[in-house]
Amino acid sequence: MTGYFVGIESTAHTFSSSVVSSSGKVLSNIKSVYRAEEGHGIHPFKAAEHHRMNAVSVVLSSFKEASVEPRVVEAIGYSMGPGLGPCLRVGAVVARTLSLALDRPLVPVNHAVGHIELGCLLTGAKDPLVLLVSGGHTMLLQFSSSRWRVIGETLDITLGQLLDQFGRHAGLSSPCGSIIEEAASRSSKYIQLPYSVKGNDVSFSGLLTEAKKLYDMGERFEDICFSLQETAFAMIAEATERALALTEKKELLVVGGVAANRRLSEMLKTICVRHGASFLPVPPEYSGDCGAQIAWTAYLHYTSGFSVDASEATVRQSWRLDSVDIPWRSQANPERSRG
Ligand code: AMP
Ligand code: MG
């Protein structure tokens, strides 16, 4: 019999609710995105206020679009972390309210695990090298010994932060990766910028400082966007290629908001061809934060026997994804889970 799961996402700028079925169909995925004032980053309390104001209509729309009655859901997933405290708490309150009203268990979900597991569902990836590039993460991962293990990451800011912080410096409002992509597509003038890859790790802070300096010196915005993308994406592609060679994985899954970028995809596709690996980017509409990531991962946890009741539903602002046990993958492949 088909079961239904609802997922609530509220880690940062996005408040989202989604209903998925136990057969892996995303029946709805409704979002409302807080936009910071121009030139500013996310203000946690203002973002939380945005989430409070929009939560009820987003959740109700997610049930309506899915044509699923709230009382038939089996469990309620919510993003427990990592993320901004005030934003996370709005999602947790909404999830606890649903849990008490519907008398259904809660499933706390690690947001980053949600990005990966929805990516696997939608692309059919079985045992991928994962590149997670978002506002909160820049990581290369593989599954081993019961967890998603980090084999490369940023040593300072994330790829999303690099783009958003540069965009803010130029007076845009966060998140601005898609505007930078569009501006970059109007230039082909490369300006030399710092390139910093250390093994499978990358560092973007020097690149950000130089890009801001170029902007202050009056270089054309489009040319800086082009040069910023070319440099940062080449760094990511180099680290990814090294990780593909090391792990010999035959699938590259790319998830997170920056996965929507077409130039990044182009570069990653080239390295996949060189290594005989399938290139599996998550569909753009599911690359950024969304409830479907949480609903599907809640389903996976729930069917592995994990849920909590409302009194245990807390939030965790810092919560690394490599501290989360992934029993459904260990059960599916006991050999690989031994690492
Ligand atoms: P997430 O945290 O997964 O929701 O991802 C948000 C991040 O993705 C923000 O830093 C956005 O600026 C970035 N982003 C969204 N679309 C694009 C795009 N087309 N190109 C580059 N970055 C993007
Ligand atoms: Mg995210």
Coordinates of C-alpha atoms and ligand atoms in Angstrom, one line a residue:
M1 CA 0.0 0.0 0.0
T2 CA 1.2 3.5 -0.8
G3 CA 2.3 5.6 2.2
Y4 CA 2.7 9.4 2.1
F5 CA 5.3 11.5 3.9
V6 CA 5.5 15.3 4.3
G7 CA 8.8 17.2 4.6
I8 CA 9.3 20.7 6.0
E9 CA 12.5 22.6 5.0
S10 CA 13.5 25.8 6.7
T11 CA 17.3 25.8 7.2
A12 CA 18.0 29.2 5.6
H13 CA 16.3 31.3 2.9
T14 CA 13.7 28.8 1.8
F15 CA 10.5 27.6 3.6
S16 CA 9.2 24.6 1.7
S17 CA 6.8 21.8 2.2
S18 CA 6.5 18.6 0.0
V19 CA 4.5 15.4 0.0
V20 CA 6.2 12.3 -1.4
S21 CA 4.9 8.8 -1.8
S22 CA 6.6 5.7 -0.5
S23 CA 7.1 4.6 -4.2
G24 CA 9.4 7.7 -4.6
K25 CA 7.0 10.1 -6.4
V26 CA 7.3 13.7 -5.5
L27 CA 3.6 14.8 -5.4
S28 CA 4.2 18.4 -4.5
N29 CA 7.1 20.7 -3.7
I30 CA 6.0 24.2 -2.7
K31 CA 8.5 26.9 -1.8
S32 CA 8.6 30.4 -0.6
V33 CA 12.1 32.1 -0.7
Y34 CA 13.1 35.0 1.5
R35 CA 15.1 37.6 -0.3
A36 CA 17.6 39.7 1.6
E37 CA 17.8 43.5 1.0
E38 CA 20.1 44.5 -1.8
G39 CA 23.7 44.4 -0.8
H40 CA 22.9 42.3 2.3
G41 CA 23.1 38.7 3.3
I42 CA 20.4 36.6 5.0
H43 CA 19.2 38.3 8.2
P44 CA 18.3 35.2 10.4
F45 CA 15.4 36.9 12.2
K46 CA 13.9 38.5 9.1
A47 CA 14.2 35.1 7.3
A48 CA 12.5 33.4 10.2
E49 CA 9.7 36.0 10.1
H50 CA 9.3 35.4 6.4
H51 CA 9.0 31.6 7.2
R52 CA 6.4 32.3 10.0
M53 CA 4.3 34.4 7.7
N54 CA 4.3 31.9 4.8
A55 CA 4.4 28.5 6.6
V56 CA 0.6 27.9 6.8
S57 CA -0.1 28.6 3.1
V58 CA 3.0 26.7 1.9
V59 CA 2.1 23.6 3.9
L60 CA -1.6 23.7 2.9
S61 CA -0.7 24.2 -0.7
S62 CA 1.7 21.2 -0.6
F63 CA -1.2 18.9 0.5
K64 CA -3.6 20.5 -2.0
E65 CA -1.3 20.1 -4.9
A66 CA -0.5 16.5 -4.0
S67 CA -4.2 15.7 -3.6
V68 CA -3.4 14.1 -0.3
E69 CA -5.4 14.5 2.9
P70 CA -3.1 15.5 5.8
R71 CA -4.6 12.8 8.0
V72 CA -3.3 10.0 5.7
V73 CA 0.4 10.9 6.1
E74 CA 2.5 8.3 7.9
A75 CA 5.2 10.6 9.3
I76 CA 6.3 14.2 9.2
G77 CA 9.9 15.0 8.3
Y78 CA 11.6 18.3 9.1
S79 CA 15.1 19.8 8.7
M80 CA 16.7 19.5 12.1
G81 CA 19.9 21.2 10.9
P82 CA 22.5 22.3 10.1
G83 CA 21.2 25.9 9.5
L84 CA 20.2 29.2 11.0
G85 CA 18.7 28.8 14.5
P86 CA 15.7 31.1 14.1
C87 CA 14.8 29.6 10.7
L88 CA 15.2 26.0 11.9
R89 CA 13.0 26.7 14.9
V90 CA 10.1 27.8 12.7
G91 CA 10.3 24.5 10.7
A92 CA 10.5 22.5 13.9
V93 CA 7.4 24.3 15.4
V94 CA 5.4 23.7 12.2
A95 CA 6.4 20.0 12.2
R96 CA 5.6 19.5 15.9
T97 CA 2.2 21.2 15.3
L98 CA 1.4 18.8 12.4
S99 CA 2.7 15.9 14.5
L100 CA 0.4 16.7 17.4
A101 CA -2.6 17.6 15.3
L102 CA -2.4 14.5 13.1
D103 CA -1.0 12.2 15.8
R104 CA 1.9 11.1 13.6
P105 CA 5.6 10.6 14.4
L106 CA 8.3 13.1 13.5
V107 CA 11.5 12.3 11.6
P108 CA 14.3 14.8 12.1
V109 CA 16.5 15.0 8.9
N110 CA 20.0 16.2 8.3
H111 CA 19.5 18.8 5.5
A112 CA 22.7 17.8 3.6
V113 CA 21.8 14.1 3.6
G114 CA 18.4 15.3 2.2
H115 CA 20.2 16.9 -0.8
I116 CA 22.1 13.7 -1.5
E117 CA 19.2 11.2 -1.0
L118 CA 16.8 13.1 -3.2
G119 CA 19.5 13.4 -5.8
C120 CA 20.0 9.6 -5.8
L121 CA 16.2 9.1 -6.1
L122 CA 15.8 11.5 -9.0
T123 CA 18.9 10.5 -11.0
G124 CA 18.9 6.8 -10.2
A125 CA 22.5 7.1 -8.8
K126 CA 23.4 3.9 -7.0
D127 CA 26.9 4.3 -5.7
P128 CA 28.1 7.8 -6.7
L129 CA 30.9 10.1 -6.0
V130 CA 28.8 13.1 -4.7
L131 CA 29.6 16.7 -5.3
L132 CA 27.4 18.9 -2.9
V133 CA 27.7 22.5 -3.8
S134 CA 25.2 24.9 -2.1
G135 CA 25.0 27.9 0.2
G136 CA 25.9 25.8 3.2
H137 CA 28.2 23.1 1.8
T138 CA 31.0 22.4 -0.7
M139 CA 31.9 18.8 -0.3
L140 CA 33.0 15.7 -2.2
L141 CA 31.6 12.5 -0.6
Q142 CA 31.3 8.7 -1.0
F143 CA 29.3 6.2 0.9
S144 CA 31.3 3.8 3.1
S145 CA 31.1 2.3 6.6
S146 CA 27.5 3.2 7.1
R147 CA 27.8 6.9 6.4
W148 CA 28.4 9.5 3.6
R149 CA 32.1 10.2 4.1
V150 CA 33.7 13.5 3.2
I151 CA 36.8 13.1 0.9
G152 CA 37.2 16.7 0.0
E153 CA 35.7 20.0 1.0
T154 CA 36.2 23.8 1.2
L155 CA 38.7 25.0 3.7
D156 CA 36.9 28.3 4.2
I157 CA 33.7 29.6 2.5
T158 CA 31.4 27.5 0.3
L159 CA 30.9 27.9 -3.5
G160 CA 27.4 29.4 -2.9
Q161 CA 28.8 31.9 -0.4
L162 CA 31.6 32.9 -2.8
L163 CA 28.9 33.8 -5.5
D164 CA 26.5 35.3 -3.0
Q165 CA 29.1 37.4 -1.2
F166 CA 30.5 38.7 -4.5
G167 CA 27.0 39.5 -5.7
R168 CA 26.2 41.4 -2.5
H169 CA 29.3 43.4 -2.8
A170 CA 28.0 44.4 -6.3
G171 CA 24.7 45.5 -4.7
L172 CA 22.6 42.4 -5.5
S173 CA 20.3 40.6 -3.1
S174 CA 21.2 37.1 -1.9
P175 CA 20.9 34.4 -3.2
C176 CA 22.4 35.7 -6.5
G177 CA 24.1 32.7 -8.2
S178 CA 21.7 32.6 -11.1
I179 CA 22.2 36.4 -11.8
I180 CA 25.9 35.9 -11.8
E181 CA 25.5 32.9 -14.2
E182 CA 23.4 35.1 -16.6
A183 CA 26.0 38.0 -16.4
A184 CA 28.9 35.6 -17.0
S185 CA 27.2 34.3 -20.1
R186 CA 27.5 37.8 -21.6
S187 CA 31.3 37.9 -21.3
S188 CA 34.3 35.9 -22.6
K189 CA 37.0 38.1 -21.1
Y190 CA 39.1 36.2 -18.5
I191 CA 40.8 38.2 -15.8
Q192 CA 43.4 36.2 -13.8
L193 CA 42.2 35.4 -10.3
P194 CA 43.8 33.3 -7.5
Y195 CA 43.4 29.5 -7.9
S196 CA 43.7 27.4 -4.8
V197 CA 43.3 23.6 -4.8
K198 CA 44.9 21.6 -2.0
G199 CA 44.5 17.8 -2.8
N200 CA 40.8 17.2 -2.8
D201 CA 40.1 20.5 -0.9
V202 CA 39.5 24.0 -2.2
S203 CA 39.8 27.5 -0.8
F204 CA 37.7 30.4 -2.1
S205 CA 38.4 33.3 0.3
G206 CA 41.4 34.7 -1.7
L207 CA 39.4 34.5 -4.9
L208 CA 36.5 36.4 -3.3
T209 CA 38.8 39.2 -2.0
E210 CA 40.4 39.7 -5.5
A211 CA 37.0 39.6 -7.2
K212 CA 35.7 42.4 -4.9
K213 CA 38.9 44.4 -5.5
L214 CA 38.3 44.1 -9.3
Y215 CA 34.8 45.4 -8.9
D216 CA 36.0 48.4 -6.8
M217 CA 38.6 49.1 -9.4
G218 CA 35.8 49.5 -12.0
E219 CA 36.2 46.3 -14.0
R220 CA 33.0 45.3 -15.9
F221 CA 30.6 43.2 -13.7
E222 CA 30.1 40.7 -16.5
D223 CA 33.8 40.1 -16.9
I224 CA 34.3 39.5 -13.2
C225 CA 31.4 37.1 -13.1
F226 CA 32.8 35.2 -16.1
S227 CA 36.3 35.1 -14.5
L228 CA 34.9 34.2 -11.1
Q229 CA 32.9 31.3 -12.5
E230 CA 35.8 30.0 -14.7
T231 CA 38.2 30.0 -11.8
A232 CA 36.0 28.6 -9.0
F233 CA 34.4 25.9 -11.3
A234 CA 37.8 24.9 -12.6
M235 CA 39.0 24.4 -9.0
I236 CA 35.9 22.3 -8.2
A237 CA 36.4 20.3 -11.4
E238 CA 40.0 19.6 -10.6
A239 CA 39.2 18.4 -7.0
T240 CA 36.3 16.3 -8.4
E241 CA 38.5 14.8 -11.1
R242 CA 41.1 13.8 -8.5
A243 CA 38.4 12.2 -6.4
L244 CA 37.0 10.3 -9.4
A245 CA 40.4 8.9 -10.1
L246 CA 41.0 8.0 -6.5
T247 CA 37.6 6.3 -5.8
E248 CA 37.1 4.9 -9.4
K249 CA 33.4 5.7 -9.0
K250 CA 31.4 5.3 -12.2
E251 CA 28.7 7.9 -11.3
L252 CA 29.1 11.6 -10.4
L253 CA 26.0 12.9 -8.6
V254 CA 25.9 16.8 -8.4
V255 CA 23.5 18.3 -5.8
G256 CA 22.9 21.6 -4.1
G257 CA 21.8 25.0 -5.4
V258 CA 24.9 25.6 -7.5
A259 CA 24.3 22.3 -9.4
A260 CA 21.8 24.4 -11.5
N261 CA 24.7 26.2 -13.1
R262 CA 25.1 25.3 -16.8
R263 CA 28.8 26.2 -17.0
L264 CA 29.6 24.1 -14.0
S265 CA 27.7 21.2 -15.6
E266 CA 29.7 21.6 -18.8
M267 CA 33.0 21.4 -17.0
L268 CA 32.0 18.4 -14.9
K269 CA 30.6 16.5 -17.9
T270 CA 34.0 16.8 -19.6
I271 CA 35.8 15.1 -16.7
C272 CA 33.1 12.4 -16.4
V273 CA 33.7 11.6 -20.1
R274 CA 37.5 11.3 -19.4
H275 CA 36.8 8.9 -16.5
G276 CA 34.0 6.8 -18.1
A277 CA 31.6 7.9 -15.4
S278 CA 27.9 8.9 -15.8
F279 CA 27.2 12.5 -15.1
L280 CA 24.1 12.8 -12.9
P281 CA 23.1 16.3 -12.0
V282 CA 20.0 16.6 -9.9
P283 CA 17.2 18.3 -12.0
P284 CA 17.5 22.1 -11.5
E285 CA 14.1 22.5 -9.8
Y286 CA 15.3 20.2 -7.0
S287 CA 18.9 21.4 -6.8
G288 CA 18.2 24.1 -4.1
D289 CA 16.7 23.7 -0.7
C290 CA 13.3 22.1 -0.8
G291 CA 10.8 20.0 1.2
A292 CA 11.1 17.0 -1.2
Q293 CA 14.7 16.4 0.1
I294 CA 13.3 16.2 3.6
A295 CA 10.2 14.2 2.9
W296 CA 12.1 11.5 0.9
T297 CA 14.8 11.2 3.5
A298 CA 12.2 11.1 6.3
Y299 CA 10.7 8.1 4.4
L300 CA 14.1 6.4 4.3
H301 CA 14.7 6.9 8.0
Y302 CA 11.2 5.9 9.0
T303 CA 11.2 2.7 7.1
S304 CA 14.6 1.9 8.7
G305 CA 12.8 2.2 12.1
F306 CA 13.7 5.7 13.2
S307 CA 11.2 8.4 14.3
V308 CA 10.8 10.5 17.5
D309 CA 7.8 12.1 19.2
A310 CA 7.1 15.8 19.4
S311 CA 8.8 16.3 22.7
E312 CA 12.2 15.1 21.2
A313 CA 12.0 17.3 18.1
T314 CA 14.8 19.8 18.6
V315 CA 17.1 21.6 16.2
R316 CA 20.9 21.5 15.6
Q317 CA 22.5 24.5 14.0
S318 CA 25.8 22.6 13.5
W319 CA 25.5 19.0 12.4
R320 CA 27.9 17.4 10.0
L321 CA 26.4 14.9 7.6
D322 CA 29.3 12.4 8.2
S323 CA 28.0 12.0 11.7
V324 CA 24.6 10.6 10.5
D325 CA 24.1 6.8 10.2
I326 CA 22.5 5.8 6.9
P327 CA 21.0 2.4 7.7
W328 CA 19.1 2.0 4.4
R329 CA 22.3 2.0 2.3
S330 CA 24.1 -0.4 4.7
Q331 CA 21.1 -2.8 4.5
A332 CA 21.0 -2.5 0.7
N333 CA 24.7 -3.2 0.4
P334 CA 26.3 -4.8 3.5
E335 CA 29.7 -5.3 1.7
R336 CA 30.0 -1.6 0.9
S337 CA 28.8 -0.5 4.4
R338 CA 31.9 -2.3 5.9
G339 CA 34.0 0.2 3.9
Ligands
AMP1 P1 20.9 25.8 -1.5 O1 21.6 26.2 -0.3 O2 21.1 24.4 -1.9 O3 19.5 26.3 -1.6 O4 21.7 26.6 -2.7 C1 21.7 28.0 -2.7 C2 22.9 28.5 -3.4 O5 22.8 28.1 -4.8 C3 23.0 30.0 -3.4 O6 24.3 30.3 -3.0 C4 22.7 30.4 -4.8 O7 23.3 31.6 -5.2 C5 23.2 29.3 -5.6 N1 22.7 29.1 -6.9 C6 21.4 29.0 -7.3 N2 21.2 29.0 -8.6 C7 22.5 29.1 -9.1 C8 23.0 29.1 -10.5 N3 22.3 29.0 -11.5 N4 24.4 29.2 -10.6 C9 25.2 29.3 -9.5 N5 24.7 29.3 -8.2 C10 23.4 29.2 -8.0
MG2 MG 21.0 23.4 1.1

